[in-house]
PDB file of C-alpha atoms and ligand atoms in Angstrom:
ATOM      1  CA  UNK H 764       0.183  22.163 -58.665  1.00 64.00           C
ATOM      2  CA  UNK H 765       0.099  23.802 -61.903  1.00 78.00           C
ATOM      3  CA  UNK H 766      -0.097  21.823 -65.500  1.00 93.00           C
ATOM      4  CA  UNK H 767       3.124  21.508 -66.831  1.00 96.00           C
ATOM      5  CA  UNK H 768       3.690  20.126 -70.420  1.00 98.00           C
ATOM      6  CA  UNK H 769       7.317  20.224 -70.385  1.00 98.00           C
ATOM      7  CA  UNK H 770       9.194  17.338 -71.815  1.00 98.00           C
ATOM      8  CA  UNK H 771       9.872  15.588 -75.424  1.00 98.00           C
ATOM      9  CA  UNK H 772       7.551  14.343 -76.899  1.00 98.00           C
ATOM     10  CA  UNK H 773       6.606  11.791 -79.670  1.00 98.00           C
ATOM     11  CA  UNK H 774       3.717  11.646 -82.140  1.00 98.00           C
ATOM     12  CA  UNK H 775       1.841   8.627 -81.633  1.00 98.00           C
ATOM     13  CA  UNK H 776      -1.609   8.932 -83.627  1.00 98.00           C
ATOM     14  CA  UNK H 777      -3.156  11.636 -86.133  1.00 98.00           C
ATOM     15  CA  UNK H 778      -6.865  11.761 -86.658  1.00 98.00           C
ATOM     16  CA  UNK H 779      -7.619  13.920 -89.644  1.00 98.00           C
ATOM     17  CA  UNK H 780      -4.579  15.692 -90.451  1.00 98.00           C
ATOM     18  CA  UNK H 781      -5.528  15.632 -94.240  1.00 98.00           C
ATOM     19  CA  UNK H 782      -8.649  17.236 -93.693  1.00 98.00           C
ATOM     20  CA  UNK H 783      -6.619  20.054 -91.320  1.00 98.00           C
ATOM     21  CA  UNK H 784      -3.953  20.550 -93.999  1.00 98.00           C
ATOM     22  CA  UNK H 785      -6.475  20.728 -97.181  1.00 98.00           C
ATOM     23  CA  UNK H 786      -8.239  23.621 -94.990  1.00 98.00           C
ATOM     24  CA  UNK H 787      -5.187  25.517 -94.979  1.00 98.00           C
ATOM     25  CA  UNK H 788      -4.689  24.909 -97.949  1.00 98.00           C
ATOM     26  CA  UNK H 789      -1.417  22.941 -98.108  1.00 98.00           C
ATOM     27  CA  UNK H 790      -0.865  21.721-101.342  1.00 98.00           C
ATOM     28  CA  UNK H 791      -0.703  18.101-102.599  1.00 98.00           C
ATOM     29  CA  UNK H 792       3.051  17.354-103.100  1.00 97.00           C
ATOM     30  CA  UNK H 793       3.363  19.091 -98.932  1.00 98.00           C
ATOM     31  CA  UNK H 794       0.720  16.591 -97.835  1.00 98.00           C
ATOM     32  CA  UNK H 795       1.313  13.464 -98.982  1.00 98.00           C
ATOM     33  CA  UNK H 796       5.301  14.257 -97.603  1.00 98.00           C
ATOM     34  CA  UNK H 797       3.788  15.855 -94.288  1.00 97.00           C
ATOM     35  CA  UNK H 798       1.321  13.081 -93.180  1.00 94.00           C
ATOM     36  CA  UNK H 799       4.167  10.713 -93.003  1.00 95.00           C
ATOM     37  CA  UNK H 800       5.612  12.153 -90.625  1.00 96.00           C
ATOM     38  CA  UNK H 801       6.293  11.812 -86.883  1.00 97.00           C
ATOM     39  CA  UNK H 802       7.334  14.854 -85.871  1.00 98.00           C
ATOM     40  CA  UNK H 803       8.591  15.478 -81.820  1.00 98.00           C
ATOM     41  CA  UNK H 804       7.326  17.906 -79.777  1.00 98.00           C
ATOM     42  CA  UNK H 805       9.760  19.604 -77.335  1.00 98.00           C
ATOM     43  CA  UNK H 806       8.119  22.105 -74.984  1.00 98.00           C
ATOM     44  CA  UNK H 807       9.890  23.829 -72.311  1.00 98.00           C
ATOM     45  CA  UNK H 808       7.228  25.873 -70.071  1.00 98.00           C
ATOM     46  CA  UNK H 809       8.064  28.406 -67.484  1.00 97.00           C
ATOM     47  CA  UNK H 810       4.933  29.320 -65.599  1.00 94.00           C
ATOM     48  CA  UNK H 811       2.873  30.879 -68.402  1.00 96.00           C
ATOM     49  CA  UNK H 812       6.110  31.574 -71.042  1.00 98.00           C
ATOM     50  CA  UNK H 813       6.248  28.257 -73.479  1.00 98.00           C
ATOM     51  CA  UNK H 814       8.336  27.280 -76.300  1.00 98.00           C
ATOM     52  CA  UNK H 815       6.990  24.697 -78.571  1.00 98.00           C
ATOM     53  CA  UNK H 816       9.144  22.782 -81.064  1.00 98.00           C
ATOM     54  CA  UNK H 817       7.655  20.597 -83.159  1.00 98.00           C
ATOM     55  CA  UNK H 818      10.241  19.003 -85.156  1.00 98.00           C
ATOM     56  CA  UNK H 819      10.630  16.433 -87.934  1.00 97.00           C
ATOM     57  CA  UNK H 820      12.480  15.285 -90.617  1.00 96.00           C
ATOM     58  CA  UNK H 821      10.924  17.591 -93.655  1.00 96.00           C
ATOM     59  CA  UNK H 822      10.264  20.929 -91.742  1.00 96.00           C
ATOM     60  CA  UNK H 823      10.263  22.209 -88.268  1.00 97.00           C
ATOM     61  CA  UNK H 824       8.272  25.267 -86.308  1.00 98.00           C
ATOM     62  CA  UNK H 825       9.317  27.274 -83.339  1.00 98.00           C
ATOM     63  CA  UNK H 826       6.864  28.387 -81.587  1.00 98.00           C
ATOM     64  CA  UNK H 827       7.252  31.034 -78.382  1.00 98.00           C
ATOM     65  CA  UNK H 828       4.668  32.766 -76.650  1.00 98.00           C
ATOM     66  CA  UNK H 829       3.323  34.026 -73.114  1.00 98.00           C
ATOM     67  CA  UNK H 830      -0.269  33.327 -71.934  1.00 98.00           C
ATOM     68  CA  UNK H 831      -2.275  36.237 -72.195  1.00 98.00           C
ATOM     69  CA  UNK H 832      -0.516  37.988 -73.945  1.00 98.00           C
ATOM     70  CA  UNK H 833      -1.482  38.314 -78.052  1.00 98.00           C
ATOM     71  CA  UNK H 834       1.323  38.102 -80.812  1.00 98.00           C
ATOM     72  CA  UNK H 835       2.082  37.664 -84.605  1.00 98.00           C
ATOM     73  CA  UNK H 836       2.358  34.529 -85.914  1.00 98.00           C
ATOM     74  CA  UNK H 837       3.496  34.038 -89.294  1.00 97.00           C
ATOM     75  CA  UNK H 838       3.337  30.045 -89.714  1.00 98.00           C
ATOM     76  CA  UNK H 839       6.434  30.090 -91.704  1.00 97.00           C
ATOM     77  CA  UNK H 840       6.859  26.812 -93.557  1.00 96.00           C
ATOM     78  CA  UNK H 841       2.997  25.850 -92.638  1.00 97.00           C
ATOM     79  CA  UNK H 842       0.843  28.031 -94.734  1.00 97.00           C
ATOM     80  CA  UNK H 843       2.848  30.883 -94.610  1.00 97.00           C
ATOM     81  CA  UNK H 844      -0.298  33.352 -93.333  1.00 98.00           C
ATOM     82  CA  UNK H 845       0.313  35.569 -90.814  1.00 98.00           C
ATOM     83  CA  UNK H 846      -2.559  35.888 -87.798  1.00 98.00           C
ATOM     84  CA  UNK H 847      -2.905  37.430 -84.698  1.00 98.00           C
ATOM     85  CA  UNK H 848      -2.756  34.313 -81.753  1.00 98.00           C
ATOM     86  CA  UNK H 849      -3.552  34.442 -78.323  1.00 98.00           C
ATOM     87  CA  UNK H 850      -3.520  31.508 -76.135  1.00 98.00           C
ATOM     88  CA  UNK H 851      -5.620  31.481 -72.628  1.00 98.00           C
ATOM     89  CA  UNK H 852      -5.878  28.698 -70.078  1.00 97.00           C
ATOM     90  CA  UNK H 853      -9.426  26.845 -69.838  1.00 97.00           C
ATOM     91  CA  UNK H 854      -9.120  25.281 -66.585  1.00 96.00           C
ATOM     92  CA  UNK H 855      -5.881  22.810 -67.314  1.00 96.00           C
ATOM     93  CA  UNK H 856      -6.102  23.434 -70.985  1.00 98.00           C
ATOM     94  CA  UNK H 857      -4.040  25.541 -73.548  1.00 98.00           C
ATOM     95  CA  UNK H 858      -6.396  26.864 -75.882  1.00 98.00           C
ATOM     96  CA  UNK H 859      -4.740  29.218 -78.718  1.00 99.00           C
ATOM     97  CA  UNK H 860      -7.231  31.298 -81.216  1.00 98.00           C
ATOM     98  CA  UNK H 861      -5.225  32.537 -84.390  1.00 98.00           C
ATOM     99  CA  UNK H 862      -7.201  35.053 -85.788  1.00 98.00           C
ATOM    100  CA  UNK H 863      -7.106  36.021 -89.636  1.00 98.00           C
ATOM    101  CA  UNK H 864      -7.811  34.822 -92.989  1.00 98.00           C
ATOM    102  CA  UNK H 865      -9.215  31.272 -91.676  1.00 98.00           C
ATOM    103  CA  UNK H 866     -12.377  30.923 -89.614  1.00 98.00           C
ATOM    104  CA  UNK H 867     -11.960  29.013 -86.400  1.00 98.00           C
ATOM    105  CA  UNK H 868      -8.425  28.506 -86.617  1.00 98.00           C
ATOM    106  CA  UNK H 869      -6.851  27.415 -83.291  1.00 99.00           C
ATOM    107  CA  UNK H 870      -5.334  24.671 -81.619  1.00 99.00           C
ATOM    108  CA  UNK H 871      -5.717  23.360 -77.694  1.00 98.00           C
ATOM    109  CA  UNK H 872      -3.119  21.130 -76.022  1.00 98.00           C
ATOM    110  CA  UNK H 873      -4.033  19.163 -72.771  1.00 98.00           C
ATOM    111  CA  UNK H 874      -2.502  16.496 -70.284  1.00 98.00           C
ATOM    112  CA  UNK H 875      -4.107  13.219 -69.915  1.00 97.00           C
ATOM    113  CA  UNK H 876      -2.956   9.827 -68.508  1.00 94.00           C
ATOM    114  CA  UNK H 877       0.923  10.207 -69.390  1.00 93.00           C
ATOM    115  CA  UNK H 878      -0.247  11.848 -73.058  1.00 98.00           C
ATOM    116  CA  UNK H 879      -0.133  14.692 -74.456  1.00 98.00           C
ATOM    117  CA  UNK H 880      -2.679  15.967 -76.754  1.00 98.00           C
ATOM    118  CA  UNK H 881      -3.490  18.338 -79.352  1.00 99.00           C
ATOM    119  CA  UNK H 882      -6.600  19.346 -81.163  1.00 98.00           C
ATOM    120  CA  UNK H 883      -5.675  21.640 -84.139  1.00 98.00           C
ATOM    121  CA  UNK H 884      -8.649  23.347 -86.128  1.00 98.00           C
ATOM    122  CA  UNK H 885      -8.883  24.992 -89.018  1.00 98.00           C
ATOM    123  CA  UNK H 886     -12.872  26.119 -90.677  1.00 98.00           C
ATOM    124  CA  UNK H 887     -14.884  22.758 -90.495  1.00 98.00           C
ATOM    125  CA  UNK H 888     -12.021  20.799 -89.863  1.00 98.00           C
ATOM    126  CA  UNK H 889     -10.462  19.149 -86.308  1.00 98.00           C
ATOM    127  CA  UNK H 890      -7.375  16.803 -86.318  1.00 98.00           C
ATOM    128  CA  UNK H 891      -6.543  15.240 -83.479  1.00 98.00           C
ATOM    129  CA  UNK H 892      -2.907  14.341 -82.351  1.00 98.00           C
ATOM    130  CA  UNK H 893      -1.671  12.448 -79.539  1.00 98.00           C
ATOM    131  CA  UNK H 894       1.922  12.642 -77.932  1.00 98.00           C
ATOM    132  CA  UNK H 895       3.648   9.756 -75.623  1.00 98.00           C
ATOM    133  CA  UNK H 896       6.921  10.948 -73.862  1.00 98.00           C
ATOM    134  CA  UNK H 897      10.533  10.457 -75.333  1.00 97.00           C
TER     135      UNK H 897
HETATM  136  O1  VLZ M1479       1.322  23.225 -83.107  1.00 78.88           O
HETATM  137  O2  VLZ M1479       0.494  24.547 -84.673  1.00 78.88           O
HETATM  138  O3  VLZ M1479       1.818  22.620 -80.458  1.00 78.88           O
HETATM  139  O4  VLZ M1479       2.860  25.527 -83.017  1.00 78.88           O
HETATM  140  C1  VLZ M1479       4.134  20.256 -88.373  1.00 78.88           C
HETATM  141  C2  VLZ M1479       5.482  20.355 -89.015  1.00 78.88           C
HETATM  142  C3  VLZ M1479       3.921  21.380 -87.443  1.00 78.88           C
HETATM  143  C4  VLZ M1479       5.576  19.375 -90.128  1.00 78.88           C
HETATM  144  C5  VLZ M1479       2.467  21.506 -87.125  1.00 78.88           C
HETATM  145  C6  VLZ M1479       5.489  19.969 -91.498  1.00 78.88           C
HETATM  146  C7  VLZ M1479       2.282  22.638 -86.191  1.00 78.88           C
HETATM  147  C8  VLZ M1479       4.112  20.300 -91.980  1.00 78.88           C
HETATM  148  C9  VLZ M1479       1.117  22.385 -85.340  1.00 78.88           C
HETATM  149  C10 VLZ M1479       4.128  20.819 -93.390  1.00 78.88           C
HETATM  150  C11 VLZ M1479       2.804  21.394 -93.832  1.00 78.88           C
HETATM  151  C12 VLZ M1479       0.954  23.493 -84.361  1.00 78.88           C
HETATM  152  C13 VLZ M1479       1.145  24.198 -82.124  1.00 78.88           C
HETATM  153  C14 VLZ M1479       0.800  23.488 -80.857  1.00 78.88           C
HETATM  154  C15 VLZ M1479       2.420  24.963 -81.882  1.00 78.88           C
END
């Protein structure tokens, strides 16, 4: 059976998120509002074709894409830069690569126990999130 990572799901712990959102360079006033939060994750997956909703209470960001296959991503209400993504499967893992102005920028989601996880990176800098189901 296939990973699937479809479901709602619920922030429950954010290692580093500071150091992920000073790399992009997300100012002050935006982090102190943005580490507050716990924002939901709804992702609805349909073999390799995923939408990813993360949603809170200051800003949200849609996210659609098809393993495999590249696309422009404009992070629109993040840091606003626009970079070419591409997301492959490592064994059960989603790993994305988003390729411009920042150096190792990426993110990989994976299934463990009933959690959900995400590593986000960004330069030097790795936060770790994990998700619990609605
Ligand atoms: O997740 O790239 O699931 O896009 C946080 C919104 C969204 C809260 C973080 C406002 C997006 C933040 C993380 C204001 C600066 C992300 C991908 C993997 C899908």
């Amino acid at each position: 059976m296939p990973v699937d990572f479809s479901g709602t799901w619920n922030l429950v712990s954010n290692d580093n998120f500071e150091g992920y959102m000073v790399a992009l360079g997300i100012d002050f006033a935006t982090r102190k509002i943005a580490k507050m939060l716990k924002p939901q994750k709804v992702i609805k997956q349909d073999g390799d074709s995923f939408y990813i909703h993360t949603t809170s209470t200051f800003r949200d960001y849609l996210l659609e894409f098809k393993v495999g296959e590249e696309f422009e991503e404009d992070n629109k209400g993040l840091d606003n830069r626009k970079c070419k993504s591409l997301v492959t499967w490592e064994n059960d893992k989603l790993v994305c690569v988003q390729t411009g102005e920042k150096k190792n920028r990426g993110w990989t989601h994976w299934l463990e126990g009933d959690d959900l996880h995400l590593e986000l990176r960004c330069e030097n800098q790795v936060c770790r999130q994990v998700f619990k189901r609605a």
